[in-house]
PDB file of C-alpha atoms and ligand atoms in Angstrom:
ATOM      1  CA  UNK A   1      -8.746 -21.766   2.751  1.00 85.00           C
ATOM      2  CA  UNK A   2      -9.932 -18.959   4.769  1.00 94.00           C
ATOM      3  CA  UNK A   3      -8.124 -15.389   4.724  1.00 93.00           C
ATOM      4  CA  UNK A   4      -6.725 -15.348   7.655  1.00 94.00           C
ATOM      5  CA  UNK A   5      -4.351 -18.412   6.263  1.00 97.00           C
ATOM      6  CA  UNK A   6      -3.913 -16.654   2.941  1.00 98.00           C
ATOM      7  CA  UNK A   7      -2.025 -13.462   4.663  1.00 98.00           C
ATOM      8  CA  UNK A   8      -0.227 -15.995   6.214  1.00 98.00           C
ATOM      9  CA  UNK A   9       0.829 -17.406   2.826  1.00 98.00           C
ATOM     10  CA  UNK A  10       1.744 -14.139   1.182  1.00 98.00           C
ATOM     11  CA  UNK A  11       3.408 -12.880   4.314  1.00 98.00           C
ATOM     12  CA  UNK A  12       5.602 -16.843   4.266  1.00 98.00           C
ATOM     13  CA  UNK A  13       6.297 -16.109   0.335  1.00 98.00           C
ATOM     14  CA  UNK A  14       7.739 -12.658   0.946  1.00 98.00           C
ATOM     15  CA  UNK A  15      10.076 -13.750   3.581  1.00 98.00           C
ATOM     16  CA  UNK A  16      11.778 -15.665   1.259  1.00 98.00           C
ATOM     17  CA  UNK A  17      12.614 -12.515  -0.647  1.00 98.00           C
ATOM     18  CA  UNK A  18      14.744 -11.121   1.941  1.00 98.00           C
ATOM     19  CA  UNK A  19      18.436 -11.654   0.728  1.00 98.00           C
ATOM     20  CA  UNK A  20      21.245 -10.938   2.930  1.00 98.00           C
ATOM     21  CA  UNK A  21      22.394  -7.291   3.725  1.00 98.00           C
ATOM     22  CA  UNK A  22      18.869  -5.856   2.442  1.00 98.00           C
ATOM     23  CA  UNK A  23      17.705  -2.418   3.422  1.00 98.00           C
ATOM     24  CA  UNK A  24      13.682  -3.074   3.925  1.00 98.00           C
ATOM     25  CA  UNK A  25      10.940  -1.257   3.679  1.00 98.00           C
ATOM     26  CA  UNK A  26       7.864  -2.498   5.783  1.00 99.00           C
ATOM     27  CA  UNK A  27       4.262  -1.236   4.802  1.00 98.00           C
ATOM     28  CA  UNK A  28       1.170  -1.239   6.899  1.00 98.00           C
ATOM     29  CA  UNK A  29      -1.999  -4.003   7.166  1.00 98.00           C
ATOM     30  CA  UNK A  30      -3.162  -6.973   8.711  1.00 98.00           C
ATOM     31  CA  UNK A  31      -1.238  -9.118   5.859  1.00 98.00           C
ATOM     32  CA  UNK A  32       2.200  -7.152   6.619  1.00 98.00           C
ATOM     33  CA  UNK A  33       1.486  -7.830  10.525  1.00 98.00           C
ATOM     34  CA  UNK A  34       1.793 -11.774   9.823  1.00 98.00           C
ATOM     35  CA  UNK A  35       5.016 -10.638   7.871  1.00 98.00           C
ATOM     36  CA  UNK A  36       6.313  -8.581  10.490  1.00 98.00           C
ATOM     37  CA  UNK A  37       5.443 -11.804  13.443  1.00 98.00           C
ATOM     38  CA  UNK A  38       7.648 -13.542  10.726  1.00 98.00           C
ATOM     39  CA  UNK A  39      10.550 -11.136  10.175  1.00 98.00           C
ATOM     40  CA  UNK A  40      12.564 -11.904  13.421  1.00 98.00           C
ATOM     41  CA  UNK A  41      13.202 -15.402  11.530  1.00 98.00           C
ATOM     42  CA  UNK A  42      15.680 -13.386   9.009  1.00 98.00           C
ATOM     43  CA  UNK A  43      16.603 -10.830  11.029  1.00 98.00           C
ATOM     44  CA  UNK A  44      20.389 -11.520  10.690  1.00 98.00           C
ATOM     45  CA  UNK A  45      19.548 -10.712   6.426  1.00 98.00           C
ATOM     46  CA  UNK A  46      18.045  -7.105   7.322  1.00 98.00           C
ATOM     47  CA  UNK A  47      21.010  -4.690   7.473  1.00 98.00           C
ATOM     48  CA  UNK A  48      17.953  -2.038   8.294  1.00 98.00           C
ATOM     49  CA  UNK A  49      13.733  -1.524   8.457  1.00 98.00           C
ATOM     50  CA  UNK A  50      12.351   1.580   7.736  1.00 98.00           C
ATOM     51  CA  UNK A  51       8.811   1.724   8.674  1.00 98.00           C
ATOM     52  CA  UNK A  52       5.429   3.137   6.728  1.00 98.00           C
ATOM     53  CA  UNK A  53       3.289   3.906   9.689  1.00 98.00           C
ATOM     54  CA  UNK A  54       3.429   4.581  13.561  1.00 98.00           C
ATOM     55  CA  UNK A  55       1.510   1.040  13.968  1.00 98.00           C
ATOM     56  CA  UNK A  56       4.327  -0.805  12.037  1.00 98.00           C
ATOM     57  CA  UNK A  57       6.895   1.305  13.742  1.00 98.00           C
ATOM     58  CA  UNK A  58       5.479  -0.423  16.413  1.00 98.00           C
ATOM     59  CA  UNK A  59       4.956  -3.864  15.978  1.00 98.00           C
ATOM     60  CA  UNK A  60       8.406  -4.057  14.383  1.00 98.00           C
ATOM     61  CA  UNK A  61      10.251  -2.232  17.899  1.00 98.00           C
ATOM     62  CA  UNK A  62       8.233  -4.695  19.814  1.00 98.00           C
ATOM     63  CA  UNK A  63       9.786  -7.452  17.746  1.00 98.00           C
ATOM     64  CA  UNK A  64      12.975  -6.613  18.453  1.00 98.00           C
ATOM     65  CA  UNK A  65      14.112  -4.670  15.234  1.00 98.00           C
ATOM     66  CA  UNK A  66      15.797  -1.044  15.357  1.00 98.00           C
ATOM     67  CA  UNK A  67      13.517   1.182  13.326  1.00 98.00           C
ATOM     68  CA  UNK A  68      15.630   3.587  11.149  1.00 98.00           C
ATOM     69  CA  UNK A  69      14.349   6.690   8.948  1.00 98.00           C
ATOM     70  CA  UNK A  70      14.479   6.937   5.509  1.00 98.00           C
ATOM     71  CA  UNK A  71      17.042   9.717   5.302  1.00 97.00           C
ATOM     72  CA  UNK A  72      19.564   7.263   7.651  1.00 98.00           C
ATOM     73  CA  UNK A  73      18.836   4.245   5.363  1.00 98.00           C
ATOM     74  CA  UNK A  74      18.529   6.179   1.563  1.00 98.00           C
ATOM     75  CA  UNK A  75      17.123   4.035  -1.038  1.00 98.00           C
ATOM     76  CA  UNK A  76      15.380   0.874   0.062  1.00 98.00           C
ATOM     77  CA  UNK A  77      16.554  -2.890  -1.280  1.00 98.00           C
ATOM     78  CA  UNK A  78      12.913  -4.163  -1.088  1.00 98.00           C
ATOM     79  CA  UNK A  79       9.508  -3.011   0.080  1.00 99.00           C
ATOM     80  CA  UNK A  80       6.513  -5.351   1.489  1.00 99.00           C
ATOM     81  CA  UNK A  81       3.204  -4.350   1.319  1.00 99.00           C
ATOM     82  CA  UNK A  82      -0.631  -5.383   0.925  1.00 98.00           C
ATOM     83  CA  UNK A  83      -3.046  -3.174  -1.016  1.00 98.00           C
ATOM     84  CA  UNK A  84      -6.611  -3.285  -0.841  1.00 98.00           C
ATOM     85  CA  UNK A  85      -7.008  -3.936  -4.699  1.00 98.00           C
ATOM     86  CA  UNK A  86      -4.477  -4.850  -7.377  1.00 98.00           C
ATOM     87  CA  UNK A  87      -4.946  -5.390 -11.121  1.00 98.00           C
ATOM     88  CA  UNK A  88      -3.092  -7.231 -14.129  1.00 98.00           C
ATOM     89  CA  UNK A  89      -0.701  -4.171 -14.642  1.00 98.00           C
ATOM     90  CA  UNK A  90       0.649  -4.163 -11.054  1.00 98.00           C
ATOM     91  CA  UNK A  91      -1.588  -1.026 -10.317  1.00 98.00           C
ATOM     92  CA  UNK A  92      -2.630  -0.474  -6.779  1.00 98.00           C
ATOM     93  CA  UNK A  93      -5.801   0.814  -5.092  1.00 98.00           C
ATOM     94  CA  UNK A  94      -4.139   1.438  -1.148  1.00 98.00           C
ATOM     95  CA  UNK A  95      -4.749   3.576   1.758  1.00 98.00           C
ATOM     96  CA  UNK A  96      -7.636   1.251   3.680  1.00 98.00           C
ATOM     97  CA  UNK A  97      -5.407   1.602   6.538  1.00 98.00           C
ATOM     98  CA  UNK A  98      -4.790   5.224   5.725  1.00 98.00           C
ATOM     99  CA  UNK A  99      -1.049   5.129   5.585  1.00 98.00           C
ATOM    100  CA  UNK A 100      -0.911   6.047   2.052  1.00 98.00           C
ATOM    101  CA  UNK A 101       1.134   8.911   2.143  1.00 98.00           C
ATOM    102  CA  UNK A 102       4.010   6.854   3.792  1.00 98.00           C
ATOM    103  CA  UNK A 103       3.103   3.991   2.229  1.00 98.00           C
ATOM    104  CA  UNK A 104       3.989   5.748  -1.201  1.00 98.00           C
ATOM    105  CA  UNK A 105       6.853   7.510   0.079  1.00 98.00           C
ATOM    106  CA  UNK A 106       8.317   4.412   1.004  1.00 98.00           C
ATOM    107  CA  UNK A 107       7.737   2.570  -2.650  1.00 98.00           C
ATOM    108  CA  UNK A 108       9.475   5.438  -4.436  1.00 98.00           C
ATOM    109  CA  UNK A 109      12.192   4.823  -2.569  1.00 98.00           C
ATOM    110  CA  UNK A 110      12.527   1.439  -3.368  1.00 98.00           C
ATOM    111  CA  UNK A 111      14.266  -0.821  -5.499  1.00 98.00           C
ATOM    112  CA  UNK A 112      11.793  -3.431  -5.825  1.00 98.00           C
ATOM    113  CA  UNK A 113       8.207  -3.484  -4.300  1.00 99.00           C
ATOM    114  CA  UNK A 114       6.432  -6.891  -3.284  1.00 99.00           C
ATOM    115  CA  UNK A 115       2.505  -6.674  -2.824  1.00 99.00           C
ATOM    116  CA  UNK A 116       1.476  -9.219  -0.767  1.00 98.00           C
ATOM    117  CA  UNK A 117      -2.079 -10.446  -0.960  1.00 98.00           C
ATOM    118  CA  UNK A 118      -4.867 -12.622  -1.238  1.00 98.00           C
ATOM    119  CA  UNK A 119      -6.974 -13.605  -4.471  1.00 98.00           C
ATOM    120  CA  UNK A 120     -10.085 -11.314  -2.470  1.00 98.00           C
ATOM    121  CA  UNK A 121      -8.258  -8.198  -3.638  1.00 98.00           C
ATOM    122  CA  UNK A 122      -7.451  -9.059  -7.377  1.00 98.00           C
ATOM    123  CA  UNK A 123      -9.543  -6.973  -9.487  1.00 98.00           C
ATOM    124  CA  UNK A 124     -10.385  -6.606 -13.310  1.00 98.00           C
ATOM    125  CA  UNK A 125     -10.892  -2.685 -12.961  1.00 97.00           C
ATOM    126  CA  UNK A 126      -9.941  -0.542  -9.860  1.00 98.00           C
ATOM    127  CA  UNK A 127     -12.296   0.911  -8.128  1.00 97.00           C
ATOM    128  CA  UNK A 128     -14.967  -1.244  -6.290  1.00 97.00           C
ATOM    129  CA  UNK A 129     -12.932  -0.458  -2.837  1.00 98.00           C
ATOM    130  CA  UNK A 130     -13.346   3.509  -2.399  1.00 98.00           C
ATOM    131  CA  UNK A 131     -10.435   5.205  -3.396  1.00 98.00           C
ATOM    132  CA  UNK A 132      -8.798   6.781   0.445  1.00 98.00           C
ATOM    133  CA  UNK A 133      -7.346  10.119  -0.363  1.00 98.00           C
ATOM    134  CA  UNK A 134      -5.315  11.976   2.671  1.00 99.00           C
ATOM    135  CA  UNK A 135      -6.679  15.374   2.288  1.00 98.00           C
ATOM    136  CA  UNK A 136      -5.203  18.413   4.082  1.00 98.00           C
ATOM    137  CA  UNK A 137      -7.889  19.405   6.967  1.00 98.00           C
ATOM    138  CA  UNK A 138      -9.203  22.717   5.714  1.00 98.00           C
ATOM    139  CA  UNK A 139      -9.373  21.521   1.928  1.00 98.00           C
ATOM    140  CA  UNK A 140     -11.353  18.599   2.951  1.00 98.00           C
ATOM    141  CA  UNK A 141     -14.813  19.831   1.802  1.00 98.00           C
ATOM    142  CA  UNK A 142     -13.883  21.207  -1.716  1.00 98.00           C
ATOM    143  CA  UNK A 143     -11.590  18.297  -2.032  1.00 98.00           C
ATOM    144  CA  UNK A 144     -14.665  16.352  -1.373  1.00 98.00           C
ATOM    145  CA  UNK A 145     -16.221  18.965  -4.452  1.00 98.00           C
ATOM    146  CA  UNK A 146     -13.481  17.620  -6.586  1.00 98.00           C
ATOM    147  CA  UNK A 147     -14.223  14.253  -6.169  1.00 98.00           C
ATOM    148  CA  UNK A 148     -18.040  14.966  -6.804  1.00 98.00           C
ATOM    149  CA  UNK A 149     -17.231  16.465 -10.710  1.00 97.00           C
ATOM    150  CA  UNK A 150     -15.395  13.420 -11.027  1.00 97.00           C
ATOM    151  CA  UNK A 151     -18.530  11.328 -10.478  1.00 97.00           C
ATOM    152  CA  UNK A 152     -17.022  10.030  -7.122  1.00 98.00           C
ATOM    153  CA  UNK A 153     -18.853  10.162  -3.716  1.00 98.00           C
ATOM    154  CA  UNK A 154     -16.461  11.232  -1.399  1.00 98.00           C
ATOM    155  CA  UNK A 155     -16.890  10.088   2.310  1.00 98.00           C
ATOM    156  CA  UNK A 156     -14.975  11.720   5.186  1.00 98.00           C
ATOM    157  CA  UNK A 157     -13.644   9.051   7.139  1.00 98.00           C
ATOM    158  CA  UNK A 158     -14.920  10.097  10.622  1.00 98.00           C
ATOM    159  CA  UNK A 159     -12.126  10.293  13.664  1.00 97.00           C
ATOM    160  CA  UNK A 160      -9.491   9.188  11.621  1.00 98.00           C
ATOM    161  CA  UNK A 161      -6.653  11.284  11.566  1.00 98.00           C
ATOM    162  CA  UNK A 162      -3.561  10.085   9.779  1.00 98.00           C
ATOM    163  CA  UNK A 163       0.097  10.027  11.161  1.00 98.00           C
ATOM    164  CA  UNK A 164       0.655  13.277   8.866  1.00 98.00           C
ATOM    165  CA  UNK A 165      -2.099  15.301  11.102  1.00 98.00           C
ATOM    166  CA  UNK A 166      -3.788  15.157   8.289  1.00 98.00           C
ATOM    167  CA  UNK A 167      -7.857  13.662   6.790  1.00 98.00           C
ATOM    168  CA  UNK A 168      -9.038  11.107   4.829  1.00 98.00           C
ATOM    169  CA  UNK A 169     -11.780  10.965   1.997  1.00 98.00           C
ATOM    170  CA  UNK A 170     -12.886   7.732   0.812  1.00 98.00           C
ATOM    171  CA  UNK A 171     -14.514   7.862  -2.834  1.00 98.00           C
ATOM    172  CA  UNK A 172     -16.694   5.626  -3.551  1.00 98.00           C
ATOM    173  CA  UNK A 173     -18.368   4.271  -7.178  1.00 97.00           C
ATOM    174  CA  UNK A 174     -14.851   5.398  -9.255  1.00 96.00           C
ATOM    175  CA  UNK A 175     -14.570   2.868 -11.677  1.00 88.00           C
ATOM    176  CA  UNK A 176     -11.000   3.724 -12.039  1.00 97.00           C
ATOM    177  CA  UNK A 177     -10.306   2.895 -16.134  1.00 97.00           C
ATOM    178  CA  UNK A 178      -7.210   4.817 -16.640  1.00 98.00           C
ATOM    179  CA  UNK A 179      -5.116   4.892 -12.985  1.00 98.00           C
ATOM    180  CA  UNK A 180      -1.972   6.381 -14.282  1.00 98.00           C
ATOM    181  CA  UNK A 181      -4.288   9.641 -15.356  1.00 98.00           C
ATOM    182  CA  UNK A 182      -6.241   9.574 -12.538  1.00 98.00           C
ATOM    183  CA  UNK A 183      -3.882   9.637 -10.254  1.00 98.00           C
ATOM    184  CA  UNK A 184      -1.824  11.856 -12.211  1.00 98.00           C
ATOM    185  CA  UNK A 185      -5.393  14.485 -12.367  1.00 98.00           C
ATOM    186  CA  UNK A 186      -6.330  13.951  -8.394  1.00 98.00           C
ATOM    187  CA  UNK A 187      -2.838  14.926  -7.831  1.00 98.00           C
ATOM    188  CA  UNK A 188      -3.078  18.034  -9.121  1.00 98.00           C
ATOM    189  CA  UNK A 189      -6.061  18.850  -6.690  1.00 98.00           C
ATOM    190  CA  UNK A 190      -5.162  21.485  -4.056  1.00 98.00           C
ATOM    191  CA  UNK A 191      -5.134  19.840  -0.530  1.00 98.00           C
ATOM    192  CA  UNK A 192      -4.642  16.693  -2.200  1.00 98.00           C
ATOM    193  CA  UNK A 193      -1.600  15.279   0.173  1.00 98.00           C
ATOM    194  CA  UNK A 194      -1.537  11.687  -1.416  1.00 98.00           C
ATOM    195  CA  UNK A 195      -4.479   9.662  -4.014  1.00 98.00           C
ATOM    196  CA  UNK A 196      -4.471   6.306  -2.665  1.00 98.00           C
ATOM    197  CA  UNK A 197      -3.812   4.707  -6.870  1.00 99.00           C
ATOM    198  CA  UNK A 198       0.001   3.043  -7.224  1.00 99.00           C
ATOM    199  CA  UNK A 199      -0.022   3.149 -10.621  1.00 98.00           C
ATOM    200  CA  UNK A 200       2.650   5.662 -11.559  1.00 98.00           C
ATOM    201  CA  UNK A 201       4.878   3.484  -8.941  1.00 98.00           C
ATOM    202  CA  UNK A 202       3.484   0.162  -9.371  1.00 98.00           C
ATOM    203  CA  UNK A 203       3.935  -2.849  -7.561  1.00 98.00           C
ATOM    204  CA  UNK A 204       6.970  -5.169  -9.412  1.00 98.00           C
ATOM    205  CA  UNK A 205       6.009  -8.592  -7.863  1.00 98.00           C
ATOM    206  CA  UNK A 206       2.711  -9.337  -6.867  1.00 98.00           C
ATOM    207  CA  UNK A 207       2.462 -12.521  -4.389  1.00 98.00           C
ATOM    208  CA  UNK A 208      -0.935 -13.419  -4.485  1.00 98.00           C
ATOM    209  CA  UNK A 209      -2.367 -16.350  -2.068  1.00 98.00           C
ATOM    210  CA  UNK A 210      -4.811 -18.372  -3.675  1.00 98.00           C
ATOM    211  CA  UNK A 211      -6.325 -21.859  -2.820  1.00 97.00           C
ATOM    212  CA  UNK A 212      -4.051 -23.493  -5.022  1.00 97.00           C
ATOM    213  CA  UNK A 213      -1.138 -21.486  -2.925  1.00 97.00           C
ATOM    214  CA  UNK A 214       0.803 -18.733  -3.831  1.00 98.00           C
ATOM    215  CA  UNK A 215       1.017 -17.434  -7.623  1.00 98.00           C
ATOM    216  CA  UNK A 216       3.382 -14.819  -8.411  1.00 98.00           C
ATOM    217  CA  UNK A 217       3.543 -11.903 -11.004  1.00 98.00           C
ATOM    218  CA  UNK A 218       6.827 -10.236 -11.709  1.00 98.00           C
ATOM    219  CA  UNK A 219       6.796  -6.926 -13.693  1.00 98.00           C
ATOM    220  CA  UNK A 220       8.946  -6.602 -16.604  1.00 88.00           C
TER     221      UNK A 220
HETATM  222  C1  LIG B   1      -2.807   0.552   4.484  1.00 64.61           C
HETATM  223  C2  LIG B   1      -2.860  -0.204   3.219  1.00 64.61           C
HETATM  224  C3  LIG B   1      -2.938  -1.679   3.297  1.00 64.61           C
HETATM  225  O1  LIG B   1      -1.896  -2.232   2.568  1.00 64.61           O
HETATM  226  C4  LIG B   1      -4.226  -2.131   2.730  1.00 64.61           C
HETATM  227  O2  LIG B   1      -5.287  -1.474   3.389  1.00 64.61           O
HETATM  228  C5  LIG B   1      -4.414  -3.659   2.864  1.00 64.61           C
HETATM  229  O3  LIG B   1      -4.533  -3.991   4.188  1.00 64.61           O
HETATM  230  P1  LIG B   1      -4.842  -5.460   4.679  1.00 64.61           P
HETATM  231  O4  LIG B   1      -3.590  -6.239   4.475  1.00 64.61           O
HETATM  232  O5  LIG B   1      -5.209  -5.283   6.132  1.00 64.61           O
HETATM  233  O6  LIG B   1      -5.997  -5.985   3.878  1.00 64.61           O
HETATM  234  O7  LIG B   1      -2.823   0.328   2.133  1.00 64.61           O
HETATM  235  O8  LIG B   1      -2.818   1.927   4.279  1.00 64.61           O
END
């Protein structure tokens, strides 16, 4: 089965999570795009959307849905979103579309967050995707110094700017061992706006597309 039918699948399985009266929280991706063309099917369930990105803002206005904020809606019933890697733990590599910061925001503020993805992204160790970190503009190159002592090689993502106004650094060859302490030390780096590891706010369901269809992990 080729990806493109596997995003489909994942997007299909978390559909069917949407119960009636939920608050939602939409993420950003080519996967949550096929969940967003599928949302309008339970749009009567969705008593509001609250959106992690301009782009999903977006596609979900031009699909008919209101887009609130997250101080009108408060806490969030359920959050959807892909993630470039995952791992056994529910720990998250995200950011490849460089709506981290958001992204995060949004799956603090949630009651339960669904990853939706295919088998491509399932990892044994975090870390083969380069780690995106949104960087505030003028701490970008000793940031980027940071990530160097901590045997990374940080790239600046070139004419990217995020929906914060802000950079991105993408570290690459982190074999990321121990997420919750990485993220806990990279977030402790001035200029550091967001490190693009979910570990210390994991995912609690993973829907994973494989061949032999979806499988699903539930945190306990
Ligand atoms: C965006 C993200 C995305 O969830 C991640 O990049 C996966 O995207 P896709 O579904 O296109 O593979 O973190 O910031």
């Amino acid at each position: 089965m080729n990806q493109g039918l596997k995003k489909q699948q994942a997007a299909d399985a978390a559909i069917e999570l949407i119960e009636p009266g939920m608050s939602l929280g939409v993420g950003t991706g080519s996967t949550v795009n096929c969940f967003i063309d599928k949302l309008p099917r339970v749009a009567d369930r969705i008593a509001a959307v609250a959106a992690s990105s301009h782009e999903t803002r977006r596609r979900l206005e031009a699909a008919g849905f209101t887009v609130s904020e997250l101080s009108e809606t408060g806490d969030l019933d359920l959050y959807v979103d892909g993630a470039d890697e995952a791992n056994k733990h529910f720990h998250l590599v995200k950011g490849g579309g460089g709506a981290l910061t958001r992204e995060k925001v949004l799956a603090a503020a949630s009651r339960r967050f669904a990853c939706i993805i295919d088998d491509s992204k399932w990892v044994a160790t975090l870390g083969k995707f380069p780690l995106p970190v949104e960087v505030v503009p003028m701490a970008q190159s000793y940031v980027a110094r940071q990530m160097v002592r901590a045997r990374g090689q940080p790239i600046l993502r070139k004419g990217f700017v995020t929906d914060n106004g802000n950079a991105i650094l993408d570290v690459h060859n982190l074999a990321i061992t121990h997420p919750l302490d990485l993220e806990t030390r990279f977030n402790q780096i001035a200029g550091v706006v967001t490190v693009g590891i979910f570990a210390h706010r994991p995912a609690d369901i993973i829907l994973m597309a494989t061949d032999a269809g979806i499988k699903r992990f539930d945190r306990r």
